[in-house]
Each structure stands twice: as C-alpha cells, then as structure tokens.
Tab-separated table of C-alpha atoms in Angstrom:
chain	number	residue	atom	x	y	z
A	944	MET	CA	29.081	-74.542	55.230
A	945	ASP	CA	26.455	-73.799	57.882
A	946	ASN	CA	26.976	-70.113	58.684
A	947	VAL	CA	28.823	-66.911	57.861
A	948	PHE	CA	31.578	-67.668	60.380
A	949	GLN	CA	32.491	-70.901	58.630
A	950	PHE	CA	32.438	-69.019	55.342
A	951	ARG	CA	34.882	-66.479	56.750
A	952	ASP	CA	37.216	-69.225	58.005
A	953	GLN	CA	37.176	-70.973	54.618
A	954	LEU	CA	37.846	-67.702	52.831
A	955	ILE	CA	40.832	-66.920	55.079
A	956	GLU	CA	42.198	-70.450	54.720
A	957	ARG	CA	42.061	-70.321	50.934
A	958	TYR	CA	43.545	-66.850	50.732
A	959	GLY	CA	46.324	-67.871	53.136
A	960	SER	CA	47.168	-70.816	50.897
A	961	PHE	CA	47.141	-68.557	47.827
A	962	SER	CA	49.360	-65.901	49.417
A	963	ARG	CA	51.954	-68.502	50.443
A	964	SER	CA	52.087	-70.128	47.014
A	965	PHE	CA	54.479	-67.549	45.528
A	966	VAL	CA	57.489	-68.270	47.735
A	967	ARG	CA	59.124	-71.534	48.748
A	968	ILE	CA	61.085	-71.083	51.986
A	969	ALA	CA	64.053	-73.443	52.287
A	970	ALA	CA	65.254	-72.512	55.792
A	971	PRO	CA	63.276	-74.573	58.354
A	972	ASP	CA	63.470	-71.908	61.084
A	973	ILE	CA	62.166	-69.156	58.798
A	974	GLN	CA	59.458	-71.464	57.454
A	975	ALA	CA	58.380	-72.294	61.009
A	976	GLU	CA	58.226	-68.605	61.968
A	977	VAL	CA	56.179	-67.683	58.906
A	978	GLU	CA	53.739	-70.534	59.585
A	979	HIS	CA	53.488	-69.381	63.201
A	980	GLN	CA	52.661	-65.812	62.131
A	981	TYR	CA	49.967	-67.055	59.771
A	982	ALA	CA	48.510	-69.278	62.489
A	983	GLN	CA	48.358	-66.304	64.879
A	984	GLY	CA	46.271	-64.355	62.340
A	985	ARG	CA	48.810	-61.603	61.842
A	986	TYR	CA	47.842	-60.971	58.239
A	987	TRP	CA	44.100	-60.480	58.708
A	988	PRO	CA	42.120	-59.004	61.576
A	989	GLU	CA	39.588	-60.862	63.633
A	990	PRO	CA	36.015	-60.629	62.351
A	991	LEU	CA	33.996	-57.789	63.839
A	992	VAL	CA	30.362	-57.962	64.887
A	993	GLN	CA	27.835	-55.131	65.034
A	994	ILE	CA	24.062	-55.054	64.766
A	995	ASN	CA	22.396	-52.432	62.601
A	996	PRO	CA	20.455	-50.309	65.098
A	997	ASN	CA	16.788	-49.373	64.963
A	998	TYR	CA	15.972	-45.975	63.430
A	999	GLN	CA	13.156	-43.919	64.902
A	1000	ARG	CA	10.104	-43.754	62.630
A	1001	GLN	CA	7.882	-40.706	62.119
A	1002	GLY	CA	4.815	-41.254	59.977
A	1003	THR	CA	4.391	-42.260	56.350
A	1004	VAL	CA	4.530	-40.577	52.954
A	1005	GLN	CA	0.800	-41.154	52.678
A	1006	ASN	CA	0.199	-39.211	55.926
A	1007	LEU	CA	2.270	-36.318	54.602
A	1008	VAL	CA	0.199	-36.277	51.425
A	1009	ALA	CA	-3.004	-36.197	53.472
A	1010	GLN	CA	-1.593	-33.241	55.431
A	1011	GLY	CA	-0.742	-31.388	52.227
A	1012	VAL	CA	3.008	-31.509	52.858
A	1013	LEU	CA	3.746	-33.602	49.760
A	1014	HIS	CA	2.246	-33.575	46.263
A	1015	ALA	CA	-0.729	-35.918	45.948
A	1016	ALA	CA	1.050	-38.195	43.449
A	1017	CYS	CA	3.656	-39.077	46.090
A	1018	ALA	CA	1.115	-41.302	47.832
A	1019	GLU	CA	0.974	-43.572	44.787
A	1020	ILE	CA	4.656	-43.326	43.902
A	1021	PHE	CA	6.233	-43.989	47.283
A	1022	GLN	CA	4.896	-47.389	48.249
A	1023	VAL	CA	6.853	-50.530	49.080
A	1024	GLY	CA	6.091	-53.906	47.540
A	1025	LYS	CA	4.521	-52.553	44.346
A	1026	SER	CA	6.538	-54.767	42.022
A	1027	GLU	CA	5.554	-57.795	44.135
A	1028	GLY	CA	1.845	-56.937	43.841
A	1029	SER	CA	1.360	-56.035	47.523
A	1030	PRO	CA	1.824	-52.260	47.865
A	1031	GLU	CA	2.051	-50.819	51.378
A	1032	PRO	CA	2.610	-47.298	52.776
A	1033	LEU	CA	6.220	-46.138	52.954
A	1034	HIS	CA	7.250	-45.436	56.549
A	1035	LEU	CA	9.770	-42.664	57.033
A	1036	TYR	CA	12.525	-42.302	59.602
A	1037	LYS	CA	13.058	-39.113	61.554
A	1038	HIS	CA	16.190	-38.184	59.571
A	1039	GLN	CA	14.221	-38.536	56.321
A	1040	MET	CA	11.560	-36.178	57.681
A	1041	GLU	CA	14.219	-33.663	58.699
A	1042	ALA	CA	15.794	-33.893	55.238
A	1043	LEU	CA	12.420	-33.311	53.591
A	1044	ALA	CA	11.894	-30.165	55.657
A	1045	LYS	CA	15.330	-28.831	54.671
A	1046	GLY	CA	14.750	-29.636	51.004
A	1047	GLN	CA	11.377	-27.908	50.929
A	1048	GLU	CA	12.950	-24.846	52.556
A	1049	ARG	CA	15.552	-24.876	49.725
A	1050	GLN	CA	18.321	-25.278	52.283
A	1051	SER	CA	21.437	-27.350	51.529
A	1052	TYR	CA	22.114	-30.235	53.909
A	1053	VAL	CA	24.087	-33.420	54.561
A	1054	VAL	CA	22.661	-36.739	55.770
A	1055	THR	CA	25.115	-38.886	57.758
A	1056	THR	CA	23.374	-42.115	58.670
A	1057	GLY	CA	24.224	-45.801	58.543
A	1058	THR	CA	23.623	-48.621	56.119
A	1059	GLY	CA	19.965	-49.439	55.573
A	1060	SER	CA	18.771	-46.036	56.788
A	1061	GLY	CA	17.276	-44.924	53.483
A	1062	LYS	CA	19.730	-42.121	52.713
A	1063	SER	CA	18.642	-42.061	49.077
A	1064	LEU	CA	15.031	-41.313	50.005
A	1065	SER	CA	16.352	-38.426	52.094
A	1066	PHE	CA	16.968	-36.583	48.838
A	1067	PHE	CA	14.720	-38.313	46.305
A	1068	ILE	CA	11.504	-37.523	48.193
A	1069	PRO	CA	12.075	-33.730	48.344
A	1070	VAL	CA	13.463	-33.723	44.794
A	1071	ILE	CA	10.528	-35.642	43.302
A	1072	ASP	CA	8.024	-33.615	45.332
A	1073	ARG	CA	9.527	-30.422	43.865
A	1074	ILE	CA	9.436	-31.870	40.320
A	1075	LEU	CA	5.762	-32.831	40.638
A	1076	LYS	CA	4.783	-29.410	41.982
A	1077	ALA	CA	6.759	-27.606	39.258
A	1078	LYS	CA	5.011	-29.655	36.571
A	1079	ALA	CA	1.630	-28.920	38.131
A	1080	ASP	CA	2.471	-25.215	37.914
A	1081	GLY	CA	3.195	-25.540	34.193
A	1082	GLY	CA	6.976	-25.609	34.391
A	1083	LYS	CA	8.713	-26.561	31.156
A	1084	ALA	CA	10.394	-29.946	30.771
A	1085	ARG	CA	13.985	-29.739	32.012
A	1086	THR	CA	16.442	-31.500	34.259
A	1087	ARG	CA	15.985	-30.171	37.771
A	1088	ALA	CA	18.297	-32.526	39.690
A	1089	ILE	CA	21.684	-34.119	39.091
A	1090	VAL	CA	22.828	-36.951	41.354
A	1091	ILE	CA	26.556	-37.747	41.293
A	1092	TYR	CA	27.761	-41.200	42.353
A	1093	PRO	CA	31.404	-42.198	42.918
A	1094	MET	CA	30.882	-45.520	41.097
A	1095	ASN	CA	28.731	-46.555	38.158
A	1096	ALA	CA	27.513	-49.584	40.114
A	1097	LEU	CA	25.819	-47.262	42.615
A	1098	ALA	CA	24.108	-45.317	39.829
A	1099	ASN	CA	22.911	-48.571	38.253
A	1100	SER	CA	21.572	-49.810	41.577
A	1101	GLN	CA	19.768	-46.534	42.253
A	1102	LEU	CA	18.170	-46.574	38.831
A	1103	GLU	CA	16.756	-50.026	39.597
A	1104	GLU	CA	15.364	-48.801	42.924
A	1105	LEU	CA	13.642	-45.829	41.293
A	1106	GLU	CA	12.134	-48.136	38.681
A	1107	LYS	CA	10.422	-50.014	41.521
A	1108	PHE	CA	8.629	-46.810	42.555
A	1109	LEU	CA	7.598	-46.240	38.931
A	1110	HIS	CA	6.203	-49.758	38.631
A	1111	GLY	CA	2.717	-49.843	37.153
A	1112	TYR	CA	2.939	-46.557	35.242
A	1113	ALA	CA	2.725	-46.589	31.448
A	1114	PRO	CA	5.929	-45.285	29.804
A	1115	ASP	CA	4.190	-42.111	28.594
A	1116	GLN	CA	2.389	-41.494	31.912
A	1117	ARG	CA	5.241	-41.599	34.395
A	1118	PRO	CA	4.955	-38.800	36.978
A	1119	PHE	CA	8.698	-38.141	36.763
A	1120	THR	CA	11.534	-39.303	34.539
A	1121	VAL	CA	15.046	-40.399	35.417
A	1122	ALA	CA	17.995	-41.258	33.174
A	1123	ARG	CA	21.545	-42.471	33.659
A	1124	TYR	CA	24.478	-40.846	31.869
A	1125	THR	CA	27.661	-42.567	33.025
A	1126	GLY	CA	29.353	-43.624	29.780
A	1127	GLN	CA	27.546	-46.984	29.600
A	1128	GLU	CA	24.773	-45.665	27.364
A	1129	SER	CA	24.268	-46.353	23.663
A	1130	LYS	CA	23.963	-43.516	21.136
A	1131	PRO	CA	20.146	-43.898	20.896
A	1132	GLU	CA	19.937	-43.587	24.694
A	1133	ARG	CA	22.062	-40.425	24.672
A	1134	ASP	CA	20.030	-38.991	21.817
A	1135	ALA	CA	16.836	-39.664	23.763
A	1136	MET	CA	18.199	-37.660	26.724
A	1137	ALA	CA	19.079	-34.795	24.410
A	1138	ASP	CA	15.607	-34.824	22.827
A	1139	ASN	CA	13.583	-35.412	26.020
A	1140	PRO	CA	15.290	-34.083	29.155
A	1141	PRO	CA	14.889	-36.340	32.191
A	1142	ASP	CA	13.738	-34.708	35.402
A	1143	ILE	CA	16.599	-36.424	37.247
A	1144	LEU	CA	20.025	-37.206	35.802
A	1145	LEU	CA	22.218	-39.881	37.425
A	1146	THR	CA	25.918	-39.644	36.601
A	1147	ASN	CA	29.475	-39.734	37.972
A	1148	PHE	CA	31.792	-36.767	38.400
A	1149	MET	CA	34.096	-37.763	35.523
A	1150	MET	CA	31.234	-38.012	33.031
A	1151	LEU	CA	29.778	-34.723	34.264
A	1152	GLU	CA	33.189	-33.151	33.693
A	1153	TYR	CA	33.219	-34.545	30.160
A	1154	ILE	CA	29.795	-33.344	29.135
A	1155	LEU	CA	30.559	-29.863	30.481
A	1156	THR	CA	33.757	-29.560	28.446
A	1157	ARG	CA	33.204	-31.603	25.280
A	1158	PHE	CA	31.761	-29.906	22.222
A	1159	ASP	CA	29.624	-32.873	21.214
A	1160	GLU	CA	26.176	-31.734	20.089
A	1161	VAL	CA	24.343	-34.313	22.227
A	1162	ASP	CA	26.352	-33.418	25.347
A	1163	ARG	CA	25.698	-29.725	24.804
A	1164	ARG	CA	21.950	-30.270	24.588
A	1165	VAL	CA	21.952	-32.472	27.708
A	1166	VAL	CA	23.741	-29.694	29.607
A	1167	ASP	CA	21.446	-27.007	28.217
A	1168	HIS	CA	18.453	-28.920	29.600
A	1169	CYS	CA	19.971	-28.469	33.091
A	1170	GLU	CA	19.839	-24.668	32.926
A	1171	GLY	CA	18.704	-23.297	36.279
A	1172	LEU	CA	19.489	-26.598	38.038
A	1173	GLU	CA	17.676	-26.823	41.376
A	1174	PHE	CA	19.267	-29.820	43.134
A	1175	LEU	CA	22.789	-31.226	43.122
A	1176	VAL	CA	23.419	-34.396	45.133
A	1177	LEU	CA	26.809	-35.885	46.013
A	1178	ASP	CA	26.270	-39.443	47.170
A	1179	GLU	CA	28.941	-41.033	49.413
A	1180	LEU	CA	30.381	-37.626	50.261
A	1181	HIS	CA	33.187	-39.137	52.340
A	1182	THR	CA	34.823	-40.619	49.223
A	1183	TYR	CA	35.776	-37.188	47.853
A	1184	ARG	CA	39.118	-36.562	49.527
A	1185	GLY	CA	42.487	-35.120	48.548
A	1186	ARG	CA	42.972	-34.316	44.871
A	1187	GLN	CA	39.699	-35.969	43.878
A	1188	GLY	CA	37.873	-33.860	46.451
A	1189	ALA	CA	39.487	-30.717	45.027
A	1190	ASP	CA	38.503	-31.758	41.491
A	1191	VAL	CA	34.885	-32.285	42.540
A	1192	ALA	CA	34.784	-28.991	44.441
A	1193	LEU	CA	35.935	-27.127	41.317
A	1194	LEU	CA	33.466	-29.093	39.173
A	1195	VAL	CA	30.578	-28.025	41.419
A	1196	ARG	CA	31.580	-24.376	41.081
A	1197	ARG	CA	31.880	-24.593	37.287
A	1198	LEU	CA	28.528	-26.376	37.130
A	1199	ARG	CA	26.803	-23.694	39.175
A	1200	GLU	CA	28.203	-20.944	36.941
A	1201	ARG	CA	27.562	-22.756	33.650
A	1202	LEU	CA	23.950	-23.543	34.518
A	1203	ASN	CA	23.120	-20.234	36.210
A	1204	ALA	CA	22.058	-22.270	39.232
A	1205	ASN	CA	21.637	-19.344	41.588
A	1206	ARG	CA	19.291	-21.164	43.989
A	1207	LEU	CA	21.012	-24.533	43.873
A	1208	VAL	CA	20.218	-26.846	46.784
A	1209	CYS	CA	23.288	-28.973	47.541
A	1210	ILE	CA	22.739	-32.310	49.267
A	1211	GLY	CA	25.332	-34.758	50.498
A	1212	THR	CA	24.935	-38.259	51.881
A	1213	SER	CA	27.608	-40.053	53.788
A	1214	ALA	CA	28.516	-42.640	56.325
A	1215	THR	CA	30.165	-41.250	59.458
A	1216	MET	CA	32.801	-38.686	58.453
A	1217	SER	CA	34.044	-37.838	61.948
A	1218	SER	CA	34.291	-39.929	65.109
A	1219	GLY	CA	35.898	-37.620	67.656
A	1220	GLY	CA	34.400	-35.238	70.215
A	1221	THR	CA	30.735	-34.559	70.888
A	1222	GLN	CA	27.950	-34.827	68.340
A	1223	ALA	CA	28.118	-31.068	67.819
A	1224	ASP	CA	31.887	-31.309	67.158
A	1225	ARG	CA	31.333	-34.084	64.634
A	1226	ASN	CA	28.604	-32.113	62.882
A	1227	ARG	CA	30.856	-29.059	62.613
A	1228	THR	CA	33.559	-31.183	60.980
A	1229	VAL	CA	31.105	-32.586	58.433
A	1230	ALA	CA	29.660	-29.125	57.740
A	1231	GLU	CA	33.131	-27.707	57.112
A	1232	VAL	CA	34.004	-30.429	54.589
A	1233	ALA	CA	30.618	-30.166	52.839
A	1234	SER	CA	30.871	-26.362	52.605
A	1235	LYS	CA	34.261	-26.672	50.879
A	1236	LEU	CA	33.012	-29.292	48.418
A	1237	PHE	CA	29.786	-27.502	47.519
A	1238	GLY	CA	30.979	-23.904	47.823
A	1239	ALA	CA	27.797	-23.305	49.810
A	1240	ALA	CA	26.959	-22.294	53.359
A	1241	ILE	CA	26.301	-25.483	55.319
A	1242	THR	CA	26.337	-25.229	59.109
A	1243	GLU	CA	26.377	-27.866	61.814
A	1244	HIS	CA	22.589	-27.429	62.035
A	1245	ASP	CA	22.285	-28.607	58.425
A	1246	VAL	CA	23.952	-31.944	59.197
A	1247	ILE	CA	21.272	-34.584	59.769
A	1248	GLY	CA	22.303	-37.626	61.759
A	1249	GLU	CA	20.495	-40.796	62.671
A	1250	THR	CA	17.970	-40.875	65.489
A	1251	LEU	CA	18.009	-44.275	67.134
A	1252	GLU	CA	15.629	-45.955	69.513
A	1253	ARG	CA	15.708	-49.288	71.224
A	1254	VAL	CA	13.867	-52.338	69.991
A	1255	THR	CA	14.081	-54.148	73.330
A	1256	ASP	CA	12.445	-53.037	76.587
A	1257	PRO	CA	13.676	-49.443	77.181
A	1258	LEU	CA	13.125	-49.784	80.934
A	1259	LYS	CA	15.793	-52.457	81.313
A	1260	ASP	CA	19.547	-52.099	81.044
A	1261	VAL	CA	22.249	-54.768	81.332
A	1262	ALA	CA	22.299	-54.533	85.126
A	1263	ALA	CA	18.540	-55.122	85.284
A	1264	ILE	CA	18.769	-58.423	83.401
A	1265	ALA	CA	22.049	-59.665	84.918
A	1266	ALA	CA	20.374	-62.276	87.110
A	1267	GLU	CA	18.404	-63.704	84.160
A	1268	LEU	CA	21.278	-63.854	81.673
A	1269	PRO	CA	22.853	-67.175	82.747
A	1270	SER	CA	19.649	-69.127	82.230
A	1271	ALA	CA	18.981	-67.299	78.954
A	1272	ILE	CA	22.401	-68.347	77.663
A	1273	GLN	CA	21.809	-71.983	78.508
A	1274	ARG	CA	18.521	-72.271	76.615
A	1275	GLU	CA	18.721	-74.804	73.803
A	1276	SER	CA	16.247	-72.935	71.610
A	1277	HIS	CA	15.811	-69.208	71.056
A	1278	GLN	CA	12.177	-68.812	70.094
A	1279	TRP	CA	9.535	-66.398	71.353
A	1280	ALA	CA	5.760	-66.531	71.547
A	1281	ASP	CA	5.433	-62.999	70.116
A	1282	PHE	CA	7.389	-59.819	69.493
A	1283	ASP	CA	6.819	-58.481	73.018
A	1284	ALA	CA	8.374	-61.636	74.439
A	1285	PHE	CA	11.413	-61.070	72.239
A	1286	ARG	CA	11.661	-57.444	73.410
A	1287	ARG	CA	11.737	-58.585	77.036
A	1288	ASP	CA	14.216	-61.399	76.484
A	1289	PRO	CA	17.364	-60.757	78.606
A	1290	LEU	CA	19.713	-62.059	75.918
A	1291	ALA	CA	18.087	-59.852	73.265
A	1292	ILE	CA	18.502	-56.862	75.602
A	1293	TRP	CA	22.158	-57.706	76.201
A	1294	VAL	CA	22.884	-58.090	72.488
A	1295	GLU	CA	21.241	-54.796	71.546
A	1296	LEU	CA	22.939	-52.788	74.297
A	1297	ASN	CA	26.380	-54.254	73.593
A	1298	LEU	CA	26.406	-54.752	69.826
A	1299	GLY	CA	23.696	-52.456	68.495
A	1300	ILE	CA	23.241	-49.253	70.444
A	1301	GLU	CA	25.066	-47.187	73.054
A	1302	LEU	CA	23.399	-44.897	75.583
A	1303	PRO	CA	25.979	-42.191	76.404
A	1304	ASP	CA	25.413	-39.665	79.178
A	1305	ASN	CA	24.008	-36.307	78.064
A	1306	GLU	CA	23.834	-37.368	74.416
A	1307	PRO	CA	21.225	-39.155	72.314
A	1308	PRO	CA	21.609	-42.892	71.657
A	1309	ARG	CA	24.231	-43.811	69.066
A	1310	ARG	CA	25.258	-46.978	67.256
A	1311	ALA	CA	27.647	-49.245	69.125
A	1312	LYS	CA	31.207	-49.576	67.855
A	1313	PRO	CA	31.991	-52.890	66.106
A	1314	ILE	CA	33.981	-55.256	68.323
A	1315	THR	CA	35.693	-58.547	67.633
A	1316	LEU	CA	33.828	-61.796	68.171
A	1317	GLN	CA	36.404	-62.667	70.817
A	1318	ALA	CA	35.803	-59.420	72.718
A	1319	ALA	CA	32.021	-59.879	72.487
A	1320	SER	CA	32.337	-63.444	73.775
A	1321	ASP	CA	34.566	-62.340	76.650
A	1322	ARG	CA	32.125	-59.591	77.590
A	1323	LEU	CA	29.162	-61.960	77.530
A	1324	ALA	CA	31.086	-64.522	79.591
A	1325	GLN	CA	31.905	-61.862	82.171
A	1326	ASP	CA	28.324	-60.586	82.387
A	1327	THR	CA	26.852	-64.084	82.736
A	1328	GLY	CA	29.497	-65.628	84.940
C-alpha cells in the first residue's frame, strides 16, 4: 500500500467480500445484477476530498500576558512542545481571541469551527485564566468549571492534552487541577475528588445526571464542591438532538438550580450546525438551538465562527493562473525552493481555491465543500485543458 487511496480501495474490496458472504445467489441473472451493482459502487459513496483551510492568527498567549489581558501564569502554562523539551509560544486564532473576550465578559457563547481549529482552547484559556485570578484573590478551593463530553473517549483525550500544558509542574505545585469523572474511575480516585475538589471537572451527561441524583456520600461531596459553578461547557453541541437534547437541556436547568449558579457562563463547541442561508442566518439557527439547550440568552452575535485566510498568493485567483496550470500539472516533481515559491505555485493556488477555501461575494471566506475525487479531477482537467 502506497497511499490513502489504495487503502480505501482495499478496505472497500474487503468489506464488499464480507457483505456478500452471507448469501449464496443461485439464479445467474440475479447474481450478475448484484455483481454489477457492487461494481458500480452503489453501496458506498465515492471518496471525498477537502483541504483543511488556514485559520487567521492574532497574536500569542504570551503577548496577552504582557498586555495584562491574561494572568501571568498563562505564559508558562500555554506553550507548545513542552513535553518534547522545546517549548514555544502558543499562537492563537482569531476565533480563540473572540472566545476569550466573551469569556472574560462572562457572556455565554458558541464556537462553530472546523477540525484542527483549537476549539478546546476557546474555552480552556478563559476558564483557566479565571481560575488563576480567583486563586490569586484568595478564592477557596472549589470546582469552577464542568466540561461535558458526549463520549468518554473525548474526555480521555482532553485530559491527556491538558496534561501536556501541565508538564514540568510538581504534583503539589500545579497552577490548576483537572479531574475526570466518567464512570471509569477507581474508588480512591473518586475519594480524592471528594476530598480535594478539582478546578475543572470533565464528565459526560449521563454521569453528571447520576451524581446529581444518587445519594452516595462521595457523589454528594463532589457536587457540593461545584456550588456557585462559573462555567459549563457542552462539547460537540451538535450531537445533542431529539430526546437526548431534551434530556441535556433539563439537566442543565437542574444543575443551575442545584448549584445556585446564578452567573453561569455557558459555552458550546460544535462543527457546522447549519448550512443554509447567509452567515447571519446560520448564526441565528445555532443561537436558537444553544439557547434552548442552555436555557440562557445566546444571540447570533455570540456565535463565533472561523475566520479564514489564504495561504497562497491572495492577489491571484484561478483565472490569473490559468495559462500556467498546464505546465504545472505536467511537472514530474512538486518541490519548491522556499515557502514563498510554494505560495505562488499555480497548482497550489488552484488546489486551495477549489478544495480548501471559497471566496463568496459579499461574505467572508469560507471552507470549500468536500467534492468527490472524480469531480475534482474533472474540474482540474477542464481548467487545464
């Protein structure tokens, strides 16, 4: 196997063989028709191709600390590469900066950006900044934030990511504490949470329901530590639909009442939840759903989307590089002397503008829709002749 496309073909071939192994068709004409339908790819769609677009950057955590926007400890906490021994400043995207501003204003919000856009940092940075400042002001130890994940695997993954930011701190000198309570924990781990409340609690909605309603002594103490909860995060907001969405909406309301969380900041993260109409229409749809789930006032202005910018030369569109495309396609090797040469490459420009980013009239840039490999090939063939 040389590439992902061969892997896909092998996977489909093996699954096709497996799916046909349950029935033996005796009639030759029916057998021939079934084989024909399989050969035409009726039972699985063509592979789609899309390039993750480039998100606009706006400064670093370290710059925000220098400006007094974030607590001083954030400069040490939020670095990349610490566990590898080569720490570097953490660059922030525009949507992360907008989320930080909302969080510091104690305003609920929803972040709807794509994969790899750092949605988690859009709530962890304002949450941890608030925790550090509260501790500096002498606030008592308590759980100030609960993050709800739809799957335990996501909570486990997030715990690992937070541990990377806490790398290098002695166990008794960590600037903030985080614990997972999803049903996977041993009794000593649960007892530790009851005795020493974590600043941030990672859980799922079913376990949160349990600990609110069970009369177990440990659960009761864990809940008591959340009194006056300041932040509630629903990760993957788009997964809470139908009956499950109604259950979660009621859970949020019970949680707010039980914990006397009168100034609760509700934060949601999601992939795209609406695809129709203008950006303002889509934001209104997201705001309406989020307001129902959280029981809080969230307007279209509190929905934070992704801000994209081109990687390739912004002065050139597909028409501008049309004459150069044929020769670019026929090159045997795709290598560049430096990054600027890559940015000017006509094929790189074509790929980004067709598979990565769209430039609609009277709207900001948005990610391109995924298209089939066949459609992308046909489009490239047409544009290059």
